[in-house]
Structure formats: structure tokens, C-alpha cells
């Protein structure tokens, strides 16, 4: 490993994975952590509880479609939801720069309440630290969350032929942050997909037996999330470029800024790996949800030859889709 | 409230309490949060689980007797322990400045492992964010924790006559940070009391029925913690200055820097409110623990007239001991 922490150690891609494996797993390694899932799951007499944490350092704090508070609640409750858990309790840890405006803090806190109300989670514990001017850039928020895993749901082995569904058009959170940060004018309304995915997942209860796993493609985007799944499952996957839902505005923004939408974060989408026998029924059910109307089957798992993701391109080619490795937008969540 | 966040909003004293009441309680208010305890406690079929969170922004990162990693694990597991809970699971959220040294990160992570091993807790979920140079001062760590509350333990109503015990000499963490920050030379070894209190609390199991409540006097020190208890219980308390255990080095450091040890943080001490019938037995049991040898009964609760803390001074006077209100050492945890 290198001697200094670089920005890419936090981008959610290859270097973050390396840091986690070579440092955190080395010292903290235990069965639950080593599963490398979005939440640690432990057993109680009540059933399985999921426990997850996320720190939010997003810049700017307010963006089209949300703010750091909304993101902090949904980021954590979505990690619980994709673990098959109903979000119950959330903690809120604030680190605030001296001189931060109280009315902005109030806006953020109000958003957190609204997001909690939507997911049904309660903030039951918290912490506030204030540091001197210059020691933190505005405000950072950590949320941790506890949820109860639906007894009908568990991660299952992915098999060749399993379909890959994404619940809506991708890269909108990343694109919204880029727009706001670089002050790019766009025609018409455009906003982050930041939102809860719990409502979609509860609708899928009748299909839990055929859902192999779920993951939200946040930092590192769709490409990185698919690579993580392929690697963990020891399985090759194949996705079709033309099947991936991307809004025209996002394509335009990405072309303008030289960004690849496949690596840009979503904050309100889920990737599902589903038994092909029920994938169209699952797709229809997702499409019946307000935030699932843009859902698509984008590809499938094809075999155990390699742990890579192949992209069938629009011009008829086929290429390996690597996890995020180069520089991307920092501080998008 | 004021319009800008000030450093004192994070000092754990009067202004932090105001911010919590007027902002966080206003928006997040629910029964568990409003209890204002060190951990939120919720019921499961397994029993009561405690959930707590803390962000650590201490400066310097390495200090005599510990570092930010050790502090981050003990800070959170101690909050569980004083809630009567056995620490089980901990989350670790790192926010790291670009350019931070990897070997320092490894030292910190190693300390966290050692602290986890001592308390028996496992880190089962985590998150790493890296922000650009200047956006955070080095490294901040959030830990959240889940523990199972001993079914024999609960907070009980404090009654007039109940004794107040502190498990060891106070203000050593705050004094160690001040020493390190201002590079003050002292003769002989002197270090923070940063450590686990769980070992002491488990030793007190036979006395749980007579222990009314426990609290660790961290930010804001002994004076602020006692005020919080007095206020929550609607009860006057009386402590004797000469009974409060303070090491001579700490008194010296405080005199030199103009600090009041009653307001300086401990990171390995507990305040217990105990039925007077068993207080000497509890004291003896605490004194039999390695980190409890300096335990003392420092005062008692006296009645329902006022919600204040009185200090019987060494020169025979009596004065009100307010919660922390003025400027103190920032970033001590």
C-alpha cells in the first residue's frame, strides 16, 4: 500500500476496497465484517438485526433534490433496506464548523425528520461536536442505523442465468452534484434521485424467495457495484449498454464534463439479482412504484469463468467494465 | 438561539444542552431520545438493547495514555456500559484528510482492535470517506455501538440521601490533552484515564438493585455531568470538594493553565448514584478493580428544593456548581 491516504481511497472503487481489505479487515476481521455487505447482520431472539453506518461529507450541502440531512437518513436506511431490513432506529452524529449558520443546520435537521418519517425510522441517539473554523468544511454527519431483517429474506447464491434489474435511471445523484458544484445551467428541472428505496423493497415481499441479493449503487456507481457483486459471487456478469436506463440530461452533463455515468452515484436506486423465472414479475411490481417506473432488466450472470463484468456496447462490441479506479467526483455523499 | 454555531455549542455544557433541546429534540423528539440518556434503549424479544453514537475530533490524535482510536472505542462502549449494557457490536466511520499518513492510520486502527478485544465488542460495519486537504483536520472517527442491557439493571428514581460515587481521580483526560497540546513538561509519567469502565460495572452486578444510575463524566467534566443528573431527577445534590479525588499533577496543570478540574473531561470514570445502605459495599467492590482503586463517595442527593449542585468548599463555604458555560478546552474527545 502507499504511504499516504489519497482522495481515491474514499471513492468507493478499487482503492477503497484495497484499504478495507489490507487495513480494516486485517485488524477488525470477524465473520460479520468479512462478509463485506452493506450492513452487519447479527442474530437475536427477535430475529436478525442489521447494523450499518455511513458518514456524509457531501459538497455542496444543498443540491437539487436534497441536502446532506436527507441524504444522511436515506443513505443509511437504504443500506438497511437492501439488507432486507425494515429501518427502525437511527443515530445522528454531527461535526459542525464554528460559525456555521444555525438556520442552515435547522434546514438540514428538518430534512432528516421528513426522511425519517417516510422510512418509519426514529433517531434515538445523537452527538454534536463543534470544531474551530477551518477544522472541518461546514458540516459532516454520521448516521448509523439498526433494522430488523424480514425473516423471509436472505442473500442467496447467484446462479448463471440470474437477471440483473436496476430500479430506475442511473447517475442522477452524481450528475446533480456535478451540476451544482460547477454551476452548469440546464433547461428544465433536474434533480438527484436521493430518496428511500424501502417502499420498493417491501412491495417485493412475495418474490423474496427468488431475489438473490440487492445492493444500492452509491459511490462508484453501477459499474463498481456490479463488480463487487461479481467478485463476491465469483461470477461473470454481462450487461447491455442499450438496456441501462439513463436520462438524456445525465448523458448531456456527462459528455460536457467528461464523466462516465456508469461510475456516477445513485442515491435512490437498487440493483437486484433475480431468478430469471420471476424477473418479469419483479420488474412489473417495481414499475408499479412511483420511484420504480424506470426499472429495467439490464443483463444477467453468465458463468463462473471470470469475476468480471462485461458490457455489450451500443455499437456491437463487448468490453470489460472495471470497478472505479481513476479520479471521479469526490465528496458526492 | 444565536444565529451562528459557536465552539461552546459543542463543549457538552449549557449551550450544547440548549442546542439539543431547541433544535434536535424539536425535530427528532421521540420517547427514547427525549430521555436524554447516554444511549437510546429499545425492547426486543432478546431483552433491551442500547444504541449510542459518538464522533471523535480530538486534537492531538496521539496523547499520553491513548489515541483517537482507543478513545473512539472506549467512548462508545463506556456509554453502553453506563446504560447497564454489555457492549456487543460497534461501527467505525472514518473521515480522513487527503495526505494523512497510512502508518498513523494503522496505529489508530490497531488501538481500536486492542480496545475492542478488552471490552469484547466487535466492529461489524464501517465506512471510509476521504476529503481533500484542508476539508478536515487529520482524521475524525465516528463509532456507534449496540449493547444488551443486563436484565437486572435499570435506571431508578433518585431519592434524597442517595450517595454519589466517582470511580477514580478526575480530569486526567482533559489535563493530558492540555499538556500535550501546549507542550508543557511534567515530571514523571502522567497520562489520560482513557479506558474501559465495563470491567468495573460488571463487578457491581450483585448491587444493581441499589444502583440508581450511572454516567460517565466526559465533555464538561464532573460538574456538568452532576448538573445533568440533578436536572433530570429534579433533585438537589451536595458534593464535598475535599472528597473529590484529584491527582496533584492535575491540580498543578490546572493552576498553570487556569483550568478548573471539575469541568475537565474524564474518559475512564463513572459517576454512580447509589442507595446509602449499600454505598460502602459498592465502594469496596469498585476499589478492588485495578482502575477503581481511587474511587470515593463524594457527596449525596439532598432533596427536591432545587435542581442544582452545591459544592462544599475546602475553606468551609458552599457554592452552586453550574454546568460548563464558559470557554474550555475544545476538541478533547
XYZ file of C-alpha atoms in Angstrom:
666
model
C 0.000 0.000 0.000
C 1.042 3.596 -0.445
C 2.247 5.700 2.423
C -0.335 8.457 2.285
C -4.099 8.463 2.070
C -5.243 9.757 -1.316
C -8.645 11.009 -2.380
C -9.215 7.791 -4.310
C -9.051 5.782 -1.078
C -12.509 7.200 -0.432
C -14.075 6.922 -3.895
C -15.759 3.587 -3.228
C -13.764 1.895 -6.010
C -10.706 -0.298 -6.281
C -8.529 1.648 -3.842
C -11.221 1.851 -1.163
C -11.608 -1.914 -1.454
C -7.838 -2.344 -1.073
C -7.732 -0.134 2.034
C -10.612 -2.064 3.565
C -9.015 -5.448 2.869
C -5.441 -4.592 3.767
C -6.083 -2.454 6.821
C -9.572 -2.688 8.293
C -10.135 -6.397 7.665
C -6.621 -7.125 8.918
C -7.317 -5.588 12.322
C -11.077 -5.819 12.741
C -11.689 -9.049 10.813
C -14.657 -11.067 12.087
C -17.238 -13.165 10.329
C -19.871 -10.452 10.099
C -17.499 -7.739 8.874
C -15.752 -10.014 6.377
C -18.997 -10.654 4.545
C -18.476 -7.157 3.184
C -22.180 -6.400 2.966
C -23.942 -3.058 3.240
C -24.856 -3.869 6.843
C -23.550 -6.218 9.522
C -26.253 -8.716 10.454
C -26.455 -10.387 13.863
C -28.887 -12.799 15.429
C -31.144 -12.068 18.380
C -34.109 -13.884 19.829
C -36.226 -11.354 17.916
C -34.644 -12.380 14.634
C -31.764 -10.985 12.627
C -30.873 -7.332 13.151
C -28.910 -5.341 10.584
C -26.467 -2.615 11.681
C -24.863 -0.110 9.308
C -23.004 3.204 9.350
C -22.196 5.989 6.888
C -20.531 9.375 7.181
C -21.695 12.127 4.855
C -19.239 14.766 3.655
C -21.127 15.915 0.563
C -20.340 19.254 -1.064
C -22.440 21.315 -1.673
C -24.639 20.730 1.381
C -27.781 21.691 -0.522
C -28.332 20.367 -4.041
C -31.251 19.937 -6.458
C -33.431 17.237 -4.932
C -31.988 17.177 -1.441
C -29.430 18.138 1.138
C -26.909 16.440 3.422
C -29.611 15.696 6.010
C -31.971 13.911 3.637
C -29.019 12.036 2.153
C -27.750 11.035 5.610
C -31.046 9.407 6.570
C -31.771 7.723 3.231
C -28.143 6.651 2.765
C -28.271 4.642 5.957
C -31.878 3.434 5.782
C -31.285 2.316 2.166
C -28.309 0.239 3.320
C -30.665 -1.427 5.796
C -33.378 -1.860 3.162
C -31.077 -3.622 0.674
C -30.107 -5.967 3.517
C -33.773 -6.970 3.636
C -34.306 -4.993 6.839
C -37.011 -2.600 7.957
C -35.231 0.526 9.263
C -36.049 1.035 12.953
C -33.515 3.204 14.751
C -31.019 5.762 13.513
C -28.254 7.668 15.300
C -27.134 11.133 14.240
C -23.605 12.396 14.857
C -22.938 15.979 13.794
C -19.495 17.531 13.355
C -20.008 21.233 12.756
C -17.634 24.065 11.899
C -17.638 27.066 14.217
C -19.572 29.857 12.503
C -21.962 27.524 10.659
C -25.358 29.144 10.212
C -27.999 27.902 12.592
C -30.779 28.314 10.068
C -28.911 26.038 7.663
C -28.499 23.491 10.446
C -32.223 23.742 11.075
C -32.996 23.138 7.376
C -30.790 20.046 7.477
C -32.350 18.734 10.669
C -35.849 19.344 9.277
C -34.978 17.284 6.178
C -33.740 14.497 8.401
C -37.076 14.444 10.189
C -39.032 14.264 6.936
C -36.820 11.424 5.690
C -37.242 9.552 8.980
C -40.996 9.932 8.794
C -41.026 8.493 5.286
C -38.996 5.418 6.200
C -40.590 4.952 9.635
C -37.212 5.133 11.396
C -36.624 7.078 14.644
C -33.474 8.954 15.640
C -32.965 7.718 19.195
C -29.409 8.797 19.985
C -27.078 11.526 18.819
C -23.914 13.504 19.332
C -22.803 17.040 18.476
C -19.214 18.178 18.109
C -18.167 21.667 17.124
C -14.650 22.278 15.831
C -12.835 25.535 15.198
C -13.102 27.369 11.875
C -11.103 25.559 9.219
C -11.024 22.182 11.002
C -13.991 20.864 9.027
C -15.590 22.108 5.832
C -19.050 23.164 7.066
C -20.788 20.116 8.457
C -20.285 16.358 8.308
C -22.969 13.967 9.517
C -22.663 10.326 10.510
C -25.764 8.197 10.696
C -25.801 4.617 11.889
C -28.901 2.501 11.681
C -30.487 -0.627 13.066
C -33.166 -2.567 11.234
C -34.913 -5.879 11.596
C -34.347 -8.282 8.728
C -37.510 -9.764 7.238
C -37.394 -13.435 8.154
C -38.415 -14.316 4.587
C -35.373 -12.584 3.111
C -31.749 -13.690 2.869
C -28.891 -13.344 0.439
C -28.760 -16.426 -1.772
C -26.177 -17.891 -4.090
C -26.230 -16.263 -7.516
C -26.563 -18.761 -10.375
C -25.761 -18.482 -14.082
C -28.800 -17.075 -15.849
C -29.943 -14.861 -12.947
C -31.159 -11.499 -14.189
C -29.911 -8.090 -13.094
C -32.533 -5.397 -12.535
C -31.930 -1.738 -11.760
C -34.904 0.102 -10.254
C -34.523 3.347 -12.193
C -32.358 5.602 -14.316
C -28.816 5.847 -13.029
C -26.220 8.501 -12.188
C -28.709 11.230 -11.321
C -27.285 11.952 -7.879
C -23.742 12.275 -9.191
C -24.885 14.423 -12.114
C -26.909 16.715 -9.823
C -23.885 17.259 -7.570
C -21.649 17.968 -10.574
C -24.190 20.464 -11.923
C -24.436 22.267 -8.626
C -20.721 22.251 -7.980
C -19.736 23.556 -11.396
C -22.778 25.849 -11.694
C -23.797 24.441 -15.063
C -27.129 25.744 -16.368
C -29.621 23.114 -17.600
C -33.008 23.535 -19.193
C -35.947 22.317 -17.154
C -35.939 20.671 -13.751
C -33.201 18.194 -12.958
C -32.522 16.715 -9.559
C -30.783 13.965 -7.630
C -32.559 10.622 -7.254
C -31.818 10.875 -3.489
C -34.666 9.012 -1.790
C -35.823 5.925 0.021
C -35.795 2.523 -1.657
C -37.560 0.824 1.246
C -41.012 1.307 -0.317
C -39.991 -0.644 -3.437
C -38.349 -3.433 -1.471
C -41.383 -4.032 0.764
C -43.501 -4.365 -2.404
C -41.294 -7.281 -3.440
C -42.061 -9.443 -0.406
C -43.979 -12.059 -2.425
C -40.829 -12.583 -4.512
C -38.186 -12.721 -1.743
C -37.533 -16.420 -2.380
C -36.336 -15.612 -5.898
C -34.359 -12.452 -5.093
C -30.733 -13.458 -4.697
C -29.341 -10.152 -3.477
C -29.857 -6.404 -3.502
C -27.355 -3.561 -3.482
C -27.581 0.202 -3.841
C -25.080 1.595 -6.369
C -23.856 4.679 -4.500
C -20.174 5.767 -4.585
C -18.529 4.234 -7.649
C -21.890 3.877 -9.380
C -23.467 0.950 -11.197
C -20.172 -0.338 -12.630
C -18.450 -0.582 -9.245
C -21.461 -2.145 -7.502
C -21.753 -4.814 -10.233
C -18.038 -5.547 -9.939
C -18.396 -6.009 -6.173
C -21.212 -8.467 -6.732
C -19.311 -10.348 -9.467
C -16.244 -10.587 -7.278
C -18.082 -11.716 -4.158
C -20.104 -14.279 -6.060
C -17.136 -15.450 -8.150
C -19.255 -14.963 -11.220
C -19.142 -13.276 -14.592
C -21.890 -10.845 -15.495
C -22.975 -9.340 -18.760
C -24.889 -6.113 -19.119
C -26.219 -4.382 -22.251
C -25.411 -0.725 -22.646
C -28.663 -0.019 -24.506
C -30.716 -1.533 -21.663
C -29.270 0.719 -18.949
C -31.734 3.498 -18.157
C -30.002 6.888 -18.353
C -31.822 10.180 -18.730
C -30.819 12.360 -21.676
C -29.937 15.224 -19.320
C -27.495 12.955 -17.492
C -25.882 11.889 -20.761
C -25.524 15.527 -21.723
C -23.994 16.534 -18.388
C -21.584 13.606 -18.519
C -20.471 14.419 -22.064
C -19.928 18.035 -21.065
C -17.833 17.176 -18.010
C -16.114 14.059 -19.330
C -17.761 11.826 -16.720
C -18.921 8.244 -17.254
C -22.486 7.774 -15.958
C -21.765 4.118 -15.196
C -19.464 5.327 -12.405
C -21.646 8.128 -11.054
C -23.515 7.603 -7.782
C -27.218 6.877 -7.438
C -28.821 7.577 -4.043
C -32.259 6.102 -4.608
C -31.763 3.062 -6.825
C -31.276 -0.644 -6.187
C -29.604 -3.370 -8.186
C -31.394 -6.690 -7.745
C -30.161 -10.104 -8.822
C -33.236 -12.196 -9.512
C -34.142 -15.722 -10.599
C -34.995 -15.440 -14.317
C -38.327 -17.256 -13.774
C -39.692 -14.350 -11.757
C -37.715 -11.429 -13.133
C -40.515 -10.025 -15.272
C -42.997 -10.258 -12.396
C -40.477 -8.489 -10.115
C -39.903 -5.861 -12.795
C -43.626 -5.195 -13.153
C -44.030 -4.848 -9.393
C -41.122 -2.392 -9.207
C -42.555 -0.394 -12.125
C -45.820 -0.008 -10.220
C -43.970 2.034 -7.556
C -43.632 5.778 -8.076
C -39.843 5.688 -7.845
C -39.561 2.428 -9.809
C -41.223 3.421 -13.054
C -37.891 3.497 -14.864
C -36.819 -0.006 -13.780
C -35.170 -2.261 -16.378
C -33.550 -5.665 -16.712
C -30.049 -4.691 -17.767
C -28.255 -8.030 -18.029
C -27.552 -11.328 -16.352
C -24.937 -13.507 -14.710
C -23.378 -15.857 -17.215
C -20.992 -18.271 -15.522
C -18.062 -18.931 -13.262
C -15.238 -18.374 -15.755
C -14.109 -14.947 -14.515
C -15.153 -12.488 -11.811
C -15.682 -9.651 -14.259
C -18.478 -7.510 -15.644
C -18.852 -7.379 -19.430
C -20.587 -4.525 -21.178
C -22.236 -5.169 -24.574
C -21.791 -1.758 -26.132
C -24.261 0.081 -28.323
C -22.019 -0.334 -31.360
C -21.964 -4.108 -31.019
C -18.702 -4.518 -29.124
C -18.021 -6.162 -25.783
C -15.663 -4.811 -23.163
C -14.719 -5.388 -19.572
C -16.283 -2.859 -17.194
C -13.745 -2.321 -14.415
C -14.537 -1.015 -10.945
C -13.861 2.687 -10.446
C -10.130 3.255 -10.463
C -9.354 6.717 -11.730
C -10.274 10.121 -10.330
C -14.003 10.812 -10.157
C -16.093 13.393 -8.328
C -15.000 13.463 -4.678
C -17.447 14.259 -1.864
C -20.638 13.205 -3.626
C -22.106 11.689 -0.466
C -30.881 30.997 19.994
C -27.970 32.670 18.275
C -27.581 32.725 14.537
C -24.224 31.008 14.251
C -22.794 27.836 15.731
C -20.086 28.668 18.271
C -17.422 26.441 19.727
C -19.330 26.309 23.020
C -22.257 24.601 21.278
C -20.031 21.532 21.301
C -18.498 21.760 24.782
C -21.026 19.432 26.397
C -22.236 22.173 28.748
C -25.140 24.569 28.922
C -25.066 25.643 25.260
C -24.861 22.090 23.948
C -27.891 21.242 26.076
C -29.736 24.258 24.655
C -28.939 23.262 21.066
C -30.121 19.724 21.751
C -33.362 20.861 23.330
C -34.228 23.686 20.955
C -33.201 22.061 17.708
C -32.673 18.306 17.845
C -35.467 17.480 20.280
C -37.786 19.818 18.400
C -37.399 17.882 15.155
C -36.404 14.380 16.233
C -38.324 14.204 19.524
C -39.433 10.685 20.470
C -39.725 8.922 23.775
C -36.332 7.225 23.629
C -34.411 10.307 22.520
C -36.146 12.610 24.993
C -34.905 10.547 27.918
C -31.589 12.233 27.200
C -29.518 9.253 28.302
C -26.089 8.150 27.129
C -27.716 5.540 24.901
C -31.156 5.018 23.407
C -32.667 1.802 24.753
C -35.241 -0.241 22.840
C -37.004 -3.501 23.556
C -36.592 -6.717 21.593
C -37.607 -10.292 22.311
C -33.991 -10.791 23.396
C -34.321 -8.054 26.004
C -33.420 -4.393 25.974
C -30.768 -3.241 23.521
C -28.849 0.016 23.980
C -27.744 2.078 20.956
C -25.331 5.004 21.157
C -23.132 7.155 18.914
C -20.153 9.473 19.317
C -17.907 11.353 16.909
C -14.296 11.898 17.904
C -12.477 15.033 16.769
C -9.727 15.046 19.392
C -6.561 17.038 18.872
C -3.811 15.867 19.122
C -4.589 12.428 17.702
C -1.960 10.769 19.895
C -1.695 11.711 23.557
C -0.193 10.256 26.743
C -2.296 7.216 27.524
C -4.065 6.797 24.220
C -5.044 7.963 20.790
C -8.205 8.785 18.862
C -8.783 5.095 18.051
C -8.663 3.880 21.650
C -10.828 6.815 22.688
C -13.344 6.118 19.905
C -13.917 2.539 21.043
C -13.949 3.202 24.801
C -16.011 6.377 24.408
C -18.828 4.426 22.815
C -18.531 1.186 24.781
C -18.447 3.202 28.030
C -21.709 4.891 27.028
C -23.178 1.410 26.625
C -21.664 0.219 29.905
C -23.151 3.080 31.950
C -26.507 2.196 30.409
C -26.107 -1.207 32.065
C -25.311 -2.841 28.735
C -22.666 -5.310 27.654
C -21.043 -3.857 24.506
C -21.595 -6.222 21.563
C -21.257 -4.504 18.205
C -19.503 -1.327 17.138
C -19.468 0.559 13.826
C -16.499 2.597 12.664
C -16.872 5.583 10.332
C -13.628 7.261 9.286
C -13.372 10.717 7.707
C -9.770 11.168 6.625
C -7.878 14.106 5.150
C -6.076 13.515 1.863
C -2.378 13.111 2.616
C -2.899 11.516 6.050
C -0.135 9.049 6.834
C -1.087 5.428 6.401
C 1.145 4.295 9.235
C -0.654 6.665 11.612
C -3.976 5.284 10.407
C -2.660 1.798 11.074
C -1.606 2.777 14.633
C -5.105 4.112 15.230
C -6.799 1.039 13.794
C -4.533 -1.223 15.865
C -5.547 0.639 19.042
C -9.169 0.186 18.121
C -8.655 -3.547 17.854
C -6.987 -3.740 21.257
C -9.800 -1.726 22.829
C -12.410 -3.946 21.189
C -10.680 -7.038 22.491
C -10.712 -5.651 26.013
C -14.392 -4.857 26.008
C -15.422 -7.919 23.999
C -17.092 -5.804 21.302
C -16.758 -6.492 17.558
C -16.604 -3.925 14.764
C -19.095 -5.355 12.281
C -19.710 -2.460 9.905
C -17.775 0.578 8.755
C -17.369 3.399 6.300
C -14.407 5.358 4.944
C -14.576 8.818 3.457
C -11.580 10.783 2.242
C -11.863 14.536 1.787
C -9.476 16.970 0.123
C -6.626 18.585 2.044
C -7.982 21.274 4.369
C -11.564 19.933 4.471
C -10.941 18.061 7.732
C -8.172 18.386 10.298
C -6.446 14.999 10.003
C -8.961 12.334 10.908
C -12.337 12.205 12.614
C -13.884 8.913 13.709
C -17.481 8.101 14.494
C -18.289 4.963 16.433
C -21.792 3.770 17.162
C -22.447 0.836 19.416
C -25.079 -1.727 20.300
C -25.144 -3.498 23.647
C -27.520 -5.761 25.502
C -28.801 -4.320 28.759
C -28.430 -6.604 31.776
C -31.965 -7.557 32.698
C -31.140 -6.910 36.366
C -30.213 -3.291 35.688
C -32.393 -0.241 35.120
C -32.290 3.440 35.924
C -34.226 4.072 39.115
C -35.634 7.152 40.772
C -33.010 9.003 42.788
C -34.065 9.645 46.408
C -32.818 12.133 48.997
C -29.906 10.571 50.837
C -28.572 8.606 47.848
C -24.796 8.689 47.706
C -22.661 9.834 44.782
C -19.593 7.758 43.978
C -16.899 8.535 41.425
C -14.754 5.554 40.393
C -11.415 7.361 40.307
C -9.497 10.608 40.214
C -10.993 13.092 37.807
C -9.909 15.399 34.967
C -6.968 13.289 33.851
C -8.036 13.025 30.244
C -8.573 16.763 29.899
C -5.286 17.512 31.681
C -3.367 15.071 29.452
C -4.756 16.704 26.308
C -3.910 20.180 27.629
C -0.363 19.044 28.438
C 0.148 17.566 25.012
C -1.430 20.472 23.185
C 0.545 23.158 24.980
C 3.720 21.052 25.218
C 4.016 21.523 28.966
C 6.789 19.465 30.580
C 5.842 17.447 33.706
C 7.966 15.347 35.993
C 7.246 11.640 35.922
C 4.640 9.761 33.946
C 1.255 11.330 33.504
C -1.450 10.081 31.214
C -5.116 10.210 30.331
C -7.517 7.930 32.190
C -8.874 6.836 28.780
C -10.049 3.262 29.287
C -12.940 0.886 29.659
C -15.313 1.130 32.607
C -17.173 -2.041 31.664
C -14.980 -4.218 33.911
C -15.951 -2.196 36.997
C -19.634 -2.168 36.133
C -19.833 -5.954 35.675
C -18.280 -6.345 39.127
C -21.229 -4.446 40.572
C -23.864 -6.901 39.384
C -24.777 -8.040 42.924
C -25.622 -4.424 43.750
C -27.629 -3.470 40.651
C -30.846 -3.238 42.651
C -29.375 -0.408 44.739
C -27.627 1.459 41.910
C -29.939 4.234 40.796
C -27.992 5.426 37.782
C -24.558 5.644 36.218
C -22.993 8.278 33.971
C -19.516 8.874 32.584
C -18.338 12.461 33.107
C -16.741 13.163 29.707
C -17.084 16.589 27.981
C -17.936 19.197 30.598
C -16.446 17.042 33.353
C -17.801 16.034 36.748
C -19.593 19.347 37.344
C -21.589 19.204 34.113
C -22.475 15.516 34.492
C -23.749 16.095 38.051
C -25.810 19.043 36.859
C -27.379 16.894 34.148
C -28.315 14.292 36.738
C -29.689 16.899 39.157
C -31.735 18.480 36.439
C -33.147 15.243 35.053
C -34.003 13.951 38.520
C -35.350 17.304 39.716
C -33.109 16.999 42.743
C -30.505 18.987 44.640
C -27.091 17.435 45.188
C -24.270 18.297 47.523
C -20.657 17.356 46.968
C -17.610 17.970 49.144
C -14.587 19.484 47.468
C -12.166 17.676 49.799
C -13.710 14.306 48.927
C -13.229 14.638 45.169
C -10.211 12.601 44.090
C -7.826 14.762 42.049
C -4.185 13.927 41.444
C -1.650 16.570 42.452
C -0.295 16.699 38.879
C -3.777 17.547 37.616
C -4.157 20.312 40.189
C -0.780 21.690 39.147
C -1.605 21.607 35.440
C -4.968 23.241 36.076
C -3.447 26.028 38.164
C -0.838 26.634 35.476
C -3.384 26.858 32.665
C -6.243 28.446 34.584
C -8.495 25.421 34.112
C -10.992 24.054 36.622
C -10.576 20.281 37.065
C -14.274 19.930 37.899
C -15.020 20.815 34.268
C -12.277 18.756 32.610
C -13.174 15.508 30.870
C -12.621 12.018 32.233
C -12.610 9.153 29.712
C -12.451 6.182 32.073
C -14.516 7.159 35.113
C -18.114 6.650 36.168
C -20.394 8.592 38.484
C -22.784 6.267 40.325
C -25.809 7.257 42.349
C -26.277 4.572 44.977
C -28.630 3.699 47.808
C -26.776 4.775 51.008
C -27.347 1.331 52.576
C -25.048 -0.319 50.053
C -22.742 2.545 49.123
C -19.775 1.355 51.190
C -20.080 -2.177 49.825
C -20.251 -0.791 46.275
C -17.249 1.425 47.003
C -15.217 -1.514 48.278
C -16.071 -3.586 45.230
C -15.050 -0.740 42.906
C -11.799 -0.269 44.833
C -10.949 -3.922 44.248
C -10.763 -3.227 40.492
C -7.468 -2.075 39.040
C -8.974 1.092 37.556
C -11.220 1.712 40.577
C -8.643 1.983 43.330
C -9.143 5.737 43.562
C -12.937 5.549 43.963
C -14.597 7.826 46.542
C -18.003 8.798 47.846
C -18.065 12.500 47.014
C -21.491 13.602 48.177
C -25.187 12.878 48.086
C -28.599 13.986 46.882
C -30.336 16.098 49.445
C -33.869 16.971 48.377
C -36.275 18.314 45.824
C -35.935 22.032 46.592
C -33.795 22.993 43.606
C -32.220 21.242 40.620
C -28.731 22.422 41.449
C -25.389 21.030 42.550
C -23.829 22.520 45.699
C -20.129 22.328 46.381
C -18.931 22.390 49.994
C -15.598 24.100 49.506
C -12.361 23.302 51.294
C -12.482 26.612 53.144
C -15.891 25.857 54.624
C -18.081 27.715 52.157
C -20.884 26.441 49.984
C -21.450 27.480 46.392
C -23.530 26.492 43.415
C -21.599 24.455 40.870
C -23.004 25.421 37.473
C -22.773 23.319 34.323
C -19.980 24.298 31.962
C -20.828 27.618 30.397
C -17.676 29.488 29.507
C -14.874 28.579 27.136
C -12.976 25.391 27.974
C -10.633 23.167 26.021
C -12.226 22.410 22.649
C -11.665 19.086 20.844
C -10.811 16.981 23.879
C -12.705 13.961 22.544
